[in-house]
JSON list of C-alpha atoms in Angstrom, two decimals:
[
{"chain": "A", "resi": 1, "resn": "UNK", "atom": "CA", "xyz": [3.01, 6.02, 21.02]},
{"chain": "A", "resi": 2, "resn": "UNK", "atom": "CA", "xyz": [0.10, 7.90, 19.31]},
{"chain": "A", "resi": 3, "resn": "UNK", "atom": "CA", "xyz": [-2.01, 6.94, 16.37]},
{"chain": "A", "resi": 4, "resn": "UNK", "atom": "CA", "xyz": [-2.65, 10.26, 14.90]},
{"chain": "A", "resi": 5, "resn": "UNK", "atom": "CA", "xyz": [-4.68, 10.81, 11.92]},
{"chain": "A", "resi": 6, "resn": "UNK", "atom": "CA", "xyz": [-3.64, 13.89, 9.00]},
{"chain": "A", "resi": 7, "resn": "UNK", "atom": "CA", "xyz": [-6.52, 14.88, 6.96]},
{"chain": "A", "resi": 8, "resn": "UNK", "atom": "CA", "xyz": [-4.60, 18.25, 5.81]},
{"chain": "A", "resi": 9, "resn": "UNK", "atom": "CA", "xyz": [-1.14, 19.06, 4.23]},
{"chain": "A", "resi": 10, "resn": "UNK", "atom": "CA", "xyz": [-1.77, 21.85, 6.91]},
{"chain": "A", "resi": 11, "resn": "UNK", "atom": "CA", "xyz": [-0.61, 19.98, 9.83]},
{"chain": "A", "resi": 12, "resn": "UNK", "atom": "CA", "xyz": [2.59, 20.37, 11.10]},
{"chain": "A", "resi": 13, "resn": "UNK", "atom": "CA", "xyz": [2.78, 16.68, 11.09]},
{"chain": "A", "resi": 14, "resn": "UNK", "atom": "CA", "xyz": [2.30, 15.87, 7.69]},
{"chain": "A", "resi": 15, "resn": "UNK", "atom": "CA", "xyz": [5.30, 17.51, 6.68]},
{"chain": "A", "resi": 16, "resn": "UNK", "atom": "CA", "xyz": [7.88, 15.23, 8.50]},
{"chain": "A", "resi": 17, "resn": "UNK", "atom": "CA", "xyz": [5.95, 12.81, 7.40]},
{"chain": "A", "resi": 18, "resn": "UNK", "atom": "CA", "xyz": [6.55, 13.46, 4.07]},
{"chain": "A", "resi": 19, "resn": "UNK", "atom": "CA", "xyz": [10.15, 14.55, 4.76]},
{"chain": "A", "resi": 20, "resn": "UNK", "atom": "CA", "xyz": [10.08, 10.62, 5.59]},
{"chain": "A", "resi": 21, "resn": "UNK", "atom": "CA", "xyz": [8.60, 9.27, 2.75]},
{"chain": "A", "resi": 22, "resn": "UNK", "atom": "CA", "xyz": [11.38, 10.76, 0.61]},
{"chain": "A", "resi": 23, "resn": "UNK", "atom": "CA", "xyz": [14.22, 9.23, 2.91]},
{"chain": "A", "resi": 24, "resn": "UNK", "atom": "CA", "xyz": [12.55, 6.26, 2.74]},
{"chain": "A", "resi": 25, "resn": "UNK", "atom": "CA", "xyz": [11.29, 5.68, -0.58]},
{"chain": "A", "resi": 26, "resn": "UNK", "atom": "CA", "xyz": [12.97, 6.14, -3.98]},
{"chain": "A", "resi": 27, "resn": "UNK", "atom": "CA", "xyz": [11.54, 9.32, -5.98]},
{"chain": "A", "resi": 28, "resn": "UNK", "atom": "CA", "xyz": [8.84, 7.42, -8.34]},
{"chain": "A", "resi": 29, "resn": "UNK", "atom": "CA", "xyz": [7.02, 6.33, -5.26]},
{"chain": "A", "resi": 30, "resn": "UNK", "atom": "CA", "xyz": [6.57, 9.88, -3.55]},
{"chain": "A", "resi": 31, "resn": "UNK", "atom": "CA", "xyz": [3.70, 11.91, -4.55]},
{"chain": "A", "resi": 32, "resn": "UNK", "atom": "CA", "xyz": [4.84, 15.54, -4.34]},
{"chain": "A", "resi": 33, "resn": "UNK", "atom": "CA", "xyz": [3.94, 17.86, -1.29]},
{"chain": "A", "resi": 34, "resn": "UNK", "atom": "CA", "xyz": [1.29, 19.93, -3.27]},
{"chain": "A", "resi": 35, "resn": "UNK", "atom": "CA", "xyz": [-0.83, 17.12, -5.42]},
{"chain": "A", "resi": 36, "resn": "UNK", "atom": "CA", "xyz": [-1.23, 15.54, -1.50]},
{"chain": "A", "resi": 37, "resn": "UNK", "atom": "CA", "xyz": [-4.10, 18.03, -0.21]},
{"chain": "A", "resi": 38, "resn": "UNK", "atom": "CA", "xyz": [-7.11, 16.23, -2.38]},
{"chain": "A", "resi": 39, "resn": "UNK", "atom": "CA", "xyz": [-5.93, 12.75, -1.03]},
{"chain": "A", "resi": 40, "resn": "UNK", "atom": "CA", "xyz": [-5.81, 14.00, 2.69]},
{"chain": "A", "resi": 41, "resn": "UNK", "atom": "CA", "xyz": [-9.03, 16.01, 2.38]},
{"chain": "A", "resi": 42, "resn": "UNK", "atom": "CA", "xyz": [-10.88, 12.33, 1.19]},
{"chain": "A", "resi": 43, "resn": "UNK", "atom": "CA", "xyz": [-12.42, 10.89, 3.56]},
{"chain": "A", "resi": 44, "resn": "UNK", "atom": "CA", "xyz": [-11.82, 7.23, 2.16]},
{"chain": "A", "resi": 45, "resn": "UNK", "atom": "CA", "xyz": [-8.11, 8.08, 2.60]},
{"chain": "A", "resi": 46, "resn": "UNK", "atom": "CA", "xyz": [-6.45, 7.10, 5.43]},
{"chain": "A", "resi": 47, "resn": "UNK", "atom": "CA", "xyz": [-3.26, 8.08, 6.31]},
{"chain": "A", "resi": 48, "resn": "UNK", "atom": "CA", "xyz": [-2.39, 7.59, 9.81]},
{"chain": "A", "resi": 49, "resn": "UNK", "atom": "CA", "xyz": [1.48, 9.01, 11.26]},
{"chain": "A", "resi": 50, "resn": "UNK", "atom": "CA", "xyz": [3.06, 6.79, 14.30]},
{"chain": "A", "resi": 51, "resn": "UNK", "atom": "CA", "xyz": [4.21, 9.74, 16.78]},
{"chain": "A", "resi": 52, "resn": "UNK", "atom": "CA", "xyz": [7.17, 9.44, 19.44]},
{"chain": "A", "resi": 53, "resn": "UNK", "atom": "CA", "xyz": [7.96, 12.01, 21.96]},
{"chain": "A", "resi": 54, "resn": "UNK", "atom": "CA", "xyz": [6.32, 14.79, 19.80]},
{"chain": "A", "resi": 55, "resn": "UNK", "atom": "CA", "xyz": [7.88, 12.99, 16.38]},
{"chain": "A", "resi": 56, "resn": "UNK", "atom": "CA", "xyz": [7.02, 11.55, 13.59]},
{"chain": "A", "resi": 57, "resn": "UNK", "atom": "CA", "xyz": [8.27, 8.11, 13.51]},
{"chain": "A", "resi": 58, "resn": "UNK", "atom": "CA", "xyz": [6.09, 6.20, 11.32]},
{"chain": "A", "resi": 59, "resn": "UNK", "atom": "CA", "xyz": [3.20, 6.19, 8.92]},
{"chain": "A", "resi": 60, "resn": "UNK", "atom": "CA", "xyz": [0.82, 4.14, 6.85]},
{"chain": "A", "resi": 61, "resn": "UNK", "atom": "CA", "xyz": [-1.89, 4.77, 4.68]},
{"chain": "A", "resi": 62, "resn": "UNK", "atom": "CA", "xyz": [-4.41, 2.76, 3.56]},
{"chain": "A", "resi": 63, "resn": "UNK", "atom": "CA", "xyz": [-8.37, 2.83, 2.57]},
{"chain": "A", "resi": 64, "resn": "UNK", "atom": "CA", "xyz": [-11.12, 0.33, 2.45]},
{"chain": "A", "resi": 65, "resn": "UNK", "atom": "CA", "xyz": [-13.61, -0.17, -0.60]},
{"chain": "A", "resi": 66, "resn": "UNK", "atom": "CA", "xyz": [-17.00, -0.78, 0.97]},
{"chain": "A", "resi": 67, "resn": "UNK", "atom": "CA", "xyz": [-18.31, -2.07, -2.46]},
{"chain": "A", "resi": 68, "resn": "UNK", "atom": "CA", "xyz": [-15.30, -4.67, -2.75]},
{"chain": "A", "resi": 69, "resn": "UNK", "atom": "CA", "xyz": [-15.36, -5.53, 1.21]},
{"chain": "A", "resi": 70, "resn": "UNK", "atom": "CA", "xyz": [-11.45, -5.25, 0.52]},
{"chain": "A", "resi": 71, "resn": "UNK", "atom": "CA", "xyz": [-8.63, -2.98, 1.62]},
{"chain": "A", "resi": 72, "resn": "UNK", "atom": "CA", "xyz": [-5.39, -1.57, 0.13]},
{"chain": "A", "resi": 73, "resn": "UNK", "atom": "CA", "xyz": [-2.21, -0.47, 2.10]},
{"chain": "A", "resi": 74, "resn": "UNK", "atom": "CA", "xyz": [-0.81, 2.19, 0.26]},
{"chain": "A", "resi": 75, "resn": "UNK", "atom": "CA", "xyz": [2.80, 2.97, 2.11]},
{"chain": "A", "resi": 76, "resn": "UNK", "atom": "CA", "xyz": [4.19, 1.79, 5.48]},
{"chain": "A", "resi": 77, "resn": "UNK", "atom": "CA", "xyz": [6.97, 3.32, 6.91]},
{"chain": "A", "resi": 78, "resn": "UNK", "atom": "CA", "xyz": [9.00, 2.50, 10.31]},
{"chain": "A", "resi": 79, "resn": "UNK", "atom": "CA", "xyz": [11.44, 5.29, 10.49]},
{"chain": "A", "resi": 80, "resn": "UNK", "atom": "CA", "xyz": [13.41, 3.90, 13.40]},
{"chain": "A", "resi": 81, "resn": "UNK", "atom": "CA", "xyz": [14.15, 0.51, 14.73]},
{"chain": "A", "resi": 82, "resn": "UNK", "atom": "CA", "xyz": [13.98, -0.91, 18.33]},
{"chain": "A", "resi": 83, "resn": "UNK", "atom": "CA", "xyz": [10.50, 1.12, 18.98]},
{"chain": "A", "resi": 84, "resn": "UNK", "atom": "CA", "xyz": [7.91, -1.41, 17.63]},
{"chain": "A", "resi": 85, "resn": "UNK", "atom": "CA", "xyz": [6.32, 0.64, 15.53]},
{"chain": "A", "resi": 86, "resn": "UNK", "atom": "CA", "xyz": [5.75, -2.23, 12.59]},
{"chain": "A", "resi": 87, "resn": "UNK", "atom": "CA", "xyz": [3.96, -3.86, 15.01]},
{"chain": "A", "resi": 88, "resn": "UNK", "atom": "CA", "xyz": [2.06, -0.94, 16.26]},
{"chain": "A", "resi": 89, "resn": "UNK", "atom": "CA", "xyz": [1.08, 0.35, 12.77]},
{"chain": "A", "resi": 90, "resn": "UNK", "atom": "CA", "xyz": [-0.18, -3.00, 11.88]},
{"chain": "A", "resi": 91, "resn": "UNK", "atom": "CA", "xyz": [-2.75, -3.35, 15.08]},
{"chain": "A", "resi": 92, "resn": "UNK", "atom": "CA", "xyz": [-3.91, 0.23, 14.96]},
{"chain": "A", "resi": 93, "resn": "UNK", "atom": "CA", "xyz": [-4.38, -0.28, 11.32]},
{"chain": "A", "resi": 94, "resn": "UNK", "atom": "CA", "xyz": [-6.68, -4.03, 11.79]},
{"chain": "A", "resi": 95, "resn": "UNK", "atom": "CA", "xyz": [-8.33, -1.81, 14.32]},
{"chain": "A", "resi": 96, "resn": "UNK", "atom": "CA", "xyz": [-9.39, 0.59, 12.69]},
{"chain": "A", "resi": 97, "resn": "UNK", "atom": "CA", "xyz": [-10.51, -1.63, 9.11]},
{"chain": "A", "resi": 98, "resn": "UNK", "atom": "CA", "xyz": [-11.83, -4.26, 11.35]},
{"chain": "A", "resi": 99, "resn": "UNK", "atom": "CA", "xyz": [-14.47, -1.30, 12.68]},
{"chain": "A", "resi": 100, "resn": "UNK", "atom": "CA", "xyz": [-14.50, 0.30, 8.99]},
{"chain": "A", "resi": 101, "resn": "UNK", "atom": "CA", "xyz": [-15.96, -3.47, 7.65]},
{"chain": "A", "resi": 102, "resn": "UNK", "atom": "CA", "xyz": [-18.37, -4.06, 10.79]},
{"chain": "A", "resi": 103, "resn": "UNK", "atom": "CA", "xyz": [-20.05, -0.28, 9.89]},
{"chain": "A", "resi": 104, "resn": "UNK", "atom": "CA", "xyz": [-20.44, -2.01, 6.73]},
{"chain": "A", "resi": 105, "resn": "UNK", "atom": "CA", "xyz": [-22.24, -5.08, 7.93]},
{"chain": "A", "resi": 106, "resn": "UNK", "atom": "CA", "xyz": [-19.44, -7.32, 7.25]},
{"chain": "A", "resi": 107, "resn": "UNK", "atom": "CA", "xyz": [-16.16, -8.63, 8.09]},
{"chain": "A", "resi": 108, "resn": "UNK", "atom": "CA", "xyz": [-13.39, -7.65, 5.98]},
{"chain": "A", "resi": 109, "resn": "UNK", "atom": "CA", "xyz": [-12.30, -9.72, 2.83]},
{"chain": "A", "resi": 110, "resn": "UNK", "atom": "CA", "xyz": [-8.58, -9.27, 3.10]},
{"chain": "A", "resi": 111, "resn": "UNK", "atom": "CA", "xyz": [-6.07, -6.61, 2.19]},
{"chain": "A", "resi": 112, "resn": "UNK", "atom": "CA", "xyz": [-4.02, -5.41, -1.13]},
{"chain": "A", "resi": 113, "resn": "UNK", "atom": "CA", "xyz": [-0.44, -4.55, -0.77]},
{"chain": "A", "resi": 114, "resn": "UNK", "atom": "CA", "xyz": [2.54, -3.93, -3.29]},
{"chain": "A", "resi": 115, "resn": "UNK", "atom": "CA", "xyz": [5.37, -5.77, -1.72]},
{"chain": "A", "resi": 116, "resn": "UNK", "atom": "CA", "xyz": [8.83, -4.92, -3.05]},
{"chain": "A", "resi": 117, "resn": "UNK", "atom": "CA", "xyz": [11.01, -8.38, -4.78]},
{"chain": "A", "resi": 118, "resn": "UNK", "atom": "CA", "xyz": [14.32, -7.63, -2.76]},
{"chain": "A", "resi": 119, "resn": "UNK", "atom": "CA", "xyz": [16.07, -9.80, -5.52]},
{"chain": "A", "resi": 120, "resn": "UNK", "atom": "CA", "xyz": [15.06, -7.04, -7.73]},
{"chain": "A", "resi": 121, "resn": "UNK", "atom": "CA", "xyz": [14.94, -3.85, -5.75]},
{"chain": "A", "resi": 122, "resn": "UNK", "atom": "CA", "xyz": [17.83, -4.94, -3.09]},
{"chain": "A", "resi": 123, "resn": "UNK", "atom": "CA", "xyz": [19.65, -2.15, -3.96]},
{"chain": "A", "resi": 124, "resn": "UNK", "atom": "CA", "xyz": [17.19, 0.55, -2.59]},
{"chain": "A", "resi": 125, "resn": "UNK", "atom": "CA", "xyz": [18.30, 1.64, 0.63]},
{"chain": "A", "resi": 126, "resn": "UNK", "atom": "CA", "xyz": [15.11, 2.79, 1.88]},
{"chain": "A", "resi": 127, "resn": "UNK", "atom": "CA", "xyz": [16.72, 5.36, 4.75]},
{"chain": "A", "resi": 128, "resn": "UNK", "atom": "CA", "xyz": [19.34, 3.34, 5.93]},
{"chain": "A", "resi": 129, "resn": "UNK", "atom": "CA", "xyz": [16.83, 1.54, 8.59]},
{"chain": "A", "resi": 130, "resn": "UNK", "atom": "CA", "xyz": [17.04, -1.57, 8.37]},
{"chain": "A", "resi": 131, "resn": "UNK", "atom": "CA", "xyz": [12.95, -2.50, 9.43]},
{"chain": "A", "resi": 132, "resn": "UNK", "atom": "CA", "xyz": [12.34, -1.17, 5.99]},
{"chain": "A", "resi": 133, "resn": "UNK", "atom": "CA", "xyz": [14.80, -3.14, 3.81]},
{"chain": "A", "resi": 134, "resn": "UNK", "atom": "CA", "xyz": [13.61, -5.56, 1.17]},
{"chain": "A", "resi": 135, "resn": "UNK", "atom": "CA", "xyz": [14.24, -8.25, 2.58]},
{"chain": "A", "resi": 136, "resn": "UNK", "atom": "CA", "xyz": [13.30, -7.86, 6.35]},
{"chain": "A", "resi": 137, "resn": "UNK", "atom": "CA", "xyz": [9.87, -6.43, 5.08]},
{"chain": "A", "resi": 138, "resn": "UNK", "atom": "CA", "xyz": [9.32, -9.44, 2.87]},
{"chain": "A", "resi": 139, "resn": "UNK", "atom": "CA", "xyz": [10.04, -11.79, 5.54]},
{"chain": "A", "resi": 140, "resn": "UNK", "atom": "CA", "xyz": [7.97, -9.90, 8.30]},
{"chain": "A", "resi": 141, "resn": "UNK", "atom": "CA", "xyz": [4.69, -9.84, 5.49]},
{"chain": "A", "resi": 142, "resn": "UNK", "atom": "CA", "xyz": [5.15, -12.89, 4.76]},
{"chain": "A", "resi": 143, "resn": "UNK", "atom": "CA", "xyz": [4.38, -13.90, 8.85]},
{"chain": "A", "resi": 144, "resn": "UNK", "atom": "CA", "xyz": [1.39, -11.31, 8.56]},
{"chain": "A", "resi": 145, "resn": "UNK", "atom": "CA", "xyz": [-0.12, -13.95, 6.40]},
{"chain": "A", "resi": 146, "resn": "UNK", "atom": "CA", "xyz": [0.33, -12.00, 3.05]},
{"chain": "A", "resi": 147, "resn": "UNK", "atom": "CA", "xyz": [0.56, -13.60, -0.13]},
{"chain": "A", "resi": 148, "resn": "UNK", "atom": "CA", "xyz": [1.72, -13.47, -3.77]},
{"chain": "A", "resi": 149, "resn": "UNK", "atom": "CA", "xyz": [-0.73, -12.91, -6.33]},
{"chain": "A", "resi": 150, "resn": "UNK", "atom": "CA", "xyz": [0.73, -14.78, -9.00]},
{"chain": "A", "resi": 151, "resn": "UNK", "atom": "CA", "xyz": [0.80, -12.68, -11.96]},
{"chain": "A", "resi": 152, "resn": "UNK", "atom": "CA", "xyz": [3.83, -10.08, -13.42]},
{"chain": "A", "resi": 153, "resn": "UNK", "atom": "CA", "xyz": [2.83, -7.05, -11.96]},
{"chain": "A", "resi": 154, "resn": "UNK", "atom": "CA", "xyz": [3.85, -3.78, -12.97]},
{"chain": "A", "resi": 155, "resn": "UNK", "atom": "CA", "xyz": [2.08, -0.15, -11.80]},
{"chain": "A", "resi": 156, "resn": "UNK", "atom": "CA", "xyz": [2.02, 3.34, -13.37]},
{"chain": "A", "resi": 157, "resn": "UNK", "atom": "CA", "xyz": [4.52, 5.42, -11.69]},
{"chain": "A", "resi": 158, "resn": "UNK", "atom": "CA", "xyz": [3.30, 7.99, -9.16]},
{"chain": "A", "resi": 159, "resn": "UNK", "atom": "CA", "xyz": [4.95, 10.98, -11.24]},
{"chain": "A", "resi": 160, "resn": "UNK", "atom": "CA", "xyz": [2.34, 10.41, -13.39]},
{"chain": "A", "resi": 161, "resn": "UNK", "atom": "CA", "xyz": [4.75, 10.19, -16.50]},
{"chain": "A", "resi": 162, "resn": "UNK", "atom": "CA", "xyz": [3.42, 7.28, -18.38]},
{"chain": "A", "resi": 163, "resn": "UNK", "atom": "CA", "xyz": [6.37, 4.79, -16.92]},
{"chain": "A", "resi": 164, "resn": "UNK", "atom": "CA", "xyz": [5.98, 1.23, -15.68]},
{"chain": "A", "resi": 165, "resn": "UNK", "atom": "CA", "xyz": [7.35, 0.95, -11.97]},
{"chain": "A", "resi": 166, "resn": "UNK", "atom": "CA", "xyz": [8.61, -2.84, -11.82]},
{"chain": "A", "resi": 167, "resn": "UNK", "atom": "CA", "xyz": [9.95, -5.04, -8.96]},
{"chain": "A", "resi": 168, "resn": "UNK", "atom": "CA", "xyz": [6.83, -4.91, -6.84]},
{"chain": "A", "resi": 169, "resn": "UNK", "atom": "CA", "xyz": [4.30, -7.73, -6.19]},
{"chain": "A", "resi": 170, "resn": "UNK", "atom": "CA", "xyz": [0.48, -7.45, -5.70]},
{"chain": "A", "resi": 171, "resn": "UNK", "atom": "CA", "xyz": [0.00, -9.23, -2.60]},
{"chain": "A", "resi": 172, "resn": "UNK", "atom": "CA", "xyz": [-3.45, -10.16, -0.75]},
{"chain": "A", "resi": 173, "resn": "UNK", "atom": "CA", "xyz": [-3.71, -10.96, 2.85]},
{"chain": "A", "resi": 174, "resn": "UNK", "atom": "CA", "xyz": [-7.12, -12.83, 3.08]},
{"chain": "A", "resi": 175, "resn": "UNK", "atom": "CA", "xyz": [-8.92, -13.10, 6.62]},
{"chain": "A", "resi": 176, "resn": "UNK", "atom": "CA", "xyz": [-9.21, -16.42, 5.38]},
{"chain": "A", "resi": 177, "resn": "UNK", "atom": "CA", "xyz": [-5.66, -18.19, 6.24]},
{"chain": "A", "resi": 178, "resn": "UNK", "atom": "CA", "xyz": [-6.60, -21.21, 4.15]},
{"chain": "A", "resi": 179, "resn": "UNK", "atom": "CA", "xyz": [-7.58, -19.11, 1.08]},
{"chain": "A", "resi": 180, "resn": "UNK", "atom": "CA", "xyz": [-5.47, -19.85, -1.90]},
{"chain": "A", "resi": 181, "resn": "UNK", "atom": "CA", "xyz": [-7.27, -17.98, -4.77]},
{"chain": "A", "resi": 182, "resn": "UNK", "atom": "CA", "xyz": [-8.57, -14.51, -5.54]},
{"chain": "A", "resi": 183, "resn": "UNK", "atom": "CA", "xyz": [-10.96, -13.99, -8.22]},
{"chain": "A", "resi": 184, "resn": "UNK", "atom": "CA", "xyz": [-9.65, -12.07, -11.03]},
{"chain": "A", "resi": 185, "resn": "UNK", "atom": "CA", "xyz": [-12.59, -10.62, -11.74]},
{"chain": "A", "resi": 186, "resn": "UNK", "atom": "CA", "xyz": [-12.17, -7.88, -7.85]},
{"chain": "A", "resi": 187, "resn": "UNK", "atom": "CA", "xyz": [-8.30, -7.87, -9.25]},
{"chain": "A", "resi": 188, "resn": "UNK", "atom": "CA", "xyz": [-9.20, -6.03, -12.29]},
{"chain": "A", "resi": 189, "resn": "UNK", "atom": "CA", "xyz": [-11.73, -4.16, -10.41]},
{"chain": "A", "resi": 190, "resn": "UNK", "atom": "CA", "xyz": [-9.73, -3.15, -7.89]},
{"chain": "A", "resi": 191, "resn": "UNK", "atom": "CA", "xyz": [-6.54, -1.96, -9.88]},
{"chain": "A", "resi": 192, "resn": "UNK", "atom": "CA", "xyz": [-8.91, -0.28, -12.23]},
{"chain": "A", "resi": 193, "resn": "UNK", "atom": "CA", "xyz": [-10.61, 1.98, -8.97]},
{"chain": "A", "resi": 194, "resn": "UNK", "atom": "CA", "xyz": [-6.96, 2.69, -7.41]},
{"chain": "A", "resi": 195, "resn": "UNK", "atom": "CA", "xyz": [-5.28, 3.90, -10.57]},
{"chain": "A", "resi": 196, "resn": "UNK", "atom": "CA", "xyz": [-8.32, 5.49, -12.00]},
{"chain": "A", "resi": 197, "resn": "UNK", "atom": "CA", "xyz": [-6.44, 9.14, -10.49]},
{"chain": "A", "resi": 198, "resn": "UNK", "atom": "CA", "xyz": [-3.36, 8.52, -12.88]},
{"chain": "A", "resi": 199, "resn": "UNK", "atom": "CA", "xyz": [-4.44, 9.28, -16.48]},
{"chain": "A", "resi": 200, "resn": "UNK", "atom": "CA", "xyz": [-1.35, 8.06, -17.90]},
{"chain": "A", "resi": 201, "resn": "UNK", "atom": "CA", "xyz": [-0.44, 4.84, -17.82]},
{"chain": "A", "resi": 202, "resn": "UNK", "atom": "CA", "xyz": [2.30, 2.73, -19.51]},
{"chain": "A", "resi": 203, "resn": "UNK", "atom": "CA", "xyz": [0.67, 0.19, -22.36]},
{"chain": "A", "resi": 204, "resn": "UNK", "atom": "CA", "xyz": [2.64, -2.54, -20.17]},
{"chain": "A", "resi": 205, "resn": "UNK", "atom": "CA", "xyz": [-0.07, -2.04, -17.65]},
{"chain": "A", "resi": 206, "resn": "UNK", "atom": "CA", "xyz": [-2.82, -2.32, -19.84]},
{"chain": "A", "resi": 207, "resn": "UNK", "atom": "CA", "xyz": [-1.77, -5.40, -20.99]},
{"chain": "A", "resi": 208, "resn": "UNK", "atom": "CA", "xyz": [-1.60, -7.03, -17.46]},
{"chain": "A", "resi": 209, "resn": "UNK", "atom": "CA", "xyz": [-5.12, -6.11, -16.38]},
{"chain": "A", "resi": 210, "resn": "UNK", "atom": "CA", "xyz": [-6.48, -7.38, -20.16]},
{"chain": "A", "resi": 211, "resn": "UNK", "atom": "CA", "xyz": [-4.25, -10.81, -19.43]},
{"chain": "A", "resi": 212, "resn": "UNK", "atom": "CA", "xyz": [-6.28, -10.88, -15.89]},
{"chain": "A", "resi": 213, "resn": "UNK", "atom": "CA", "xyz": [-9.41, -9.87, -17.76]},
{"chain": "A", "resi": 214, "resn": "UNK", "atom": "CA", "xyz": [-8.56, -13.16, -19.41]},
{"chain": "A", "resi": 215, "resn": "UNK", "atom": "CA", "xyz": [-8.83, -15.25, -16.01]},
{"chain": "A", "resi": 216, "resn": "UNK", "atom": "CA", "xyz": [-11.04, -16.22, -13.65]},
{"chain": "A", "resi": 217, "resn": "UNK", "atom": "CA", "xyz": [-9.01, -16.81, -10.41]},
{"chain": "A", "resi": 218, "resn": "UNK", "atom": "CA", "xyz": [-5.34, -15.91, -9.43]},
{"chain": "A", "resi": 219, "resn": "UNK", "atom": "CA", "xyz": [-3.32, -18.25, -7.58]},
{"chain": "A", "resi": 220, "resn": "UNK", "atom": "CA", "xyz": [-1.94, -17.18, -3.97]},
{"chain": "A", "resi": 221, "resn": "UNK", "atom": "CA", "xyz": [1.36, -18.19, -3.23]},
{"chain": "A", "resi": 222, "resn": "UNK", "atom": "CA", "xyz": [4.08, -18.24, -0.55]},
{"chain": "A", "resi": 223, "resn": "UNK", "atom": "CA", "xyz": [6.33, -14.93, -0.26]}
]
């Protein structure tokens, strides 16, 4: 299998891979074809496609903030079971951060992720493949060490339309196993920096980050 990078909505392989994001994902979470070119073209946007016998069968993106020594995994999608390509996306991924933190004279903090609540989002479908469904993905995170910021977190939807997208957690997945606490202070930092490209968001999310504003640490809890 090939870990192939798309830095253009120009290659033939970022099409099927956004033909998979919409099979996958429900329409709030899919950034439309066009509005992907600036995201590709950024260098501190990664977005990697697992690739099969010439197809797309995977994908993940992520990105690392030097200044926060943290990362952030946007979207990861297995498209078909039985090929290992969770597992593959997750090691190429470590990889690749692991050498993005040493270039940065450190070792890496830990990693954001939104992490669907299958008791609220069980009935999303998510392709019909069963890798991806709430419930497996929770379980599998959960033995990648991730954990449950414990706040109520909502995020602006990606159409840009002003609406709260619920059902999601904020996870961390500290390098640090026995880490049970994220300061609130990179929290607030951090969702301020990864939203910053969505100019309207819902008043529900300004209201989280000033109740986190109003904190010092976050508690990290079992999935």
């Amino acid at each position: 299998m090939e870990y192939h990078r798309i830095t253009s909505i120009e290659d033939p392989l970022f099409r099927s891979m956004h033909e998979l994001m919409q099979e996958v994902f429900p329409p709030e979470e899919v950034l439309e074809f066009g509005l992907w070119k600036e995201p590709l073209e950024d260098p501190g946007i990664r977005v990697f496609v697992a690739v099969h016998e010439g197809k797309v069968v995977g994908a993940t993106e992520y990105r690392y903030y030097e200044d926060f020594n943290v990362a952030m995994t946007d979207f990861t999608i297995i498209g078909r079971s039985g090929l290992g390509i969770g597992p593959f996306l997750a090691k190429q991924r470590g990889k690749d951060l692991e050498a993005l933190a040493a270039e940065n004279g450190v070792k890496l903090h830990g990693m954001f992720a939104e992490i669907y609540d299958p008791y609220q989002v069980g009935e999303h479908e998510f392709g019909g493949v069963k890798p991806m469904d709430p419930f497996v993905r929770r379980e599998v995170l959960s033995h990648l060490g991730y954990k449950r910021l414990d706040f109520e977190y909502v995020h602006p939807s990606w159409n840009n339309d002003g609406e709260a997208v619920t059902g999601l957690d904020l996870c961390f997945l500290p390098t640090d196993d026995e880490q049970d606490r994220l300061s609130a202070e990179l929290i607030v930092s951090f969702l301020k920096r990864y939203y910053a490209v969505l100019p309207n968001r819902p008043q529900s999310w300004y209201d989280m980050v000033k109740r986190l504003e109003a904190q010092s640490e976050v508690a990290l809890l079992p999935l």
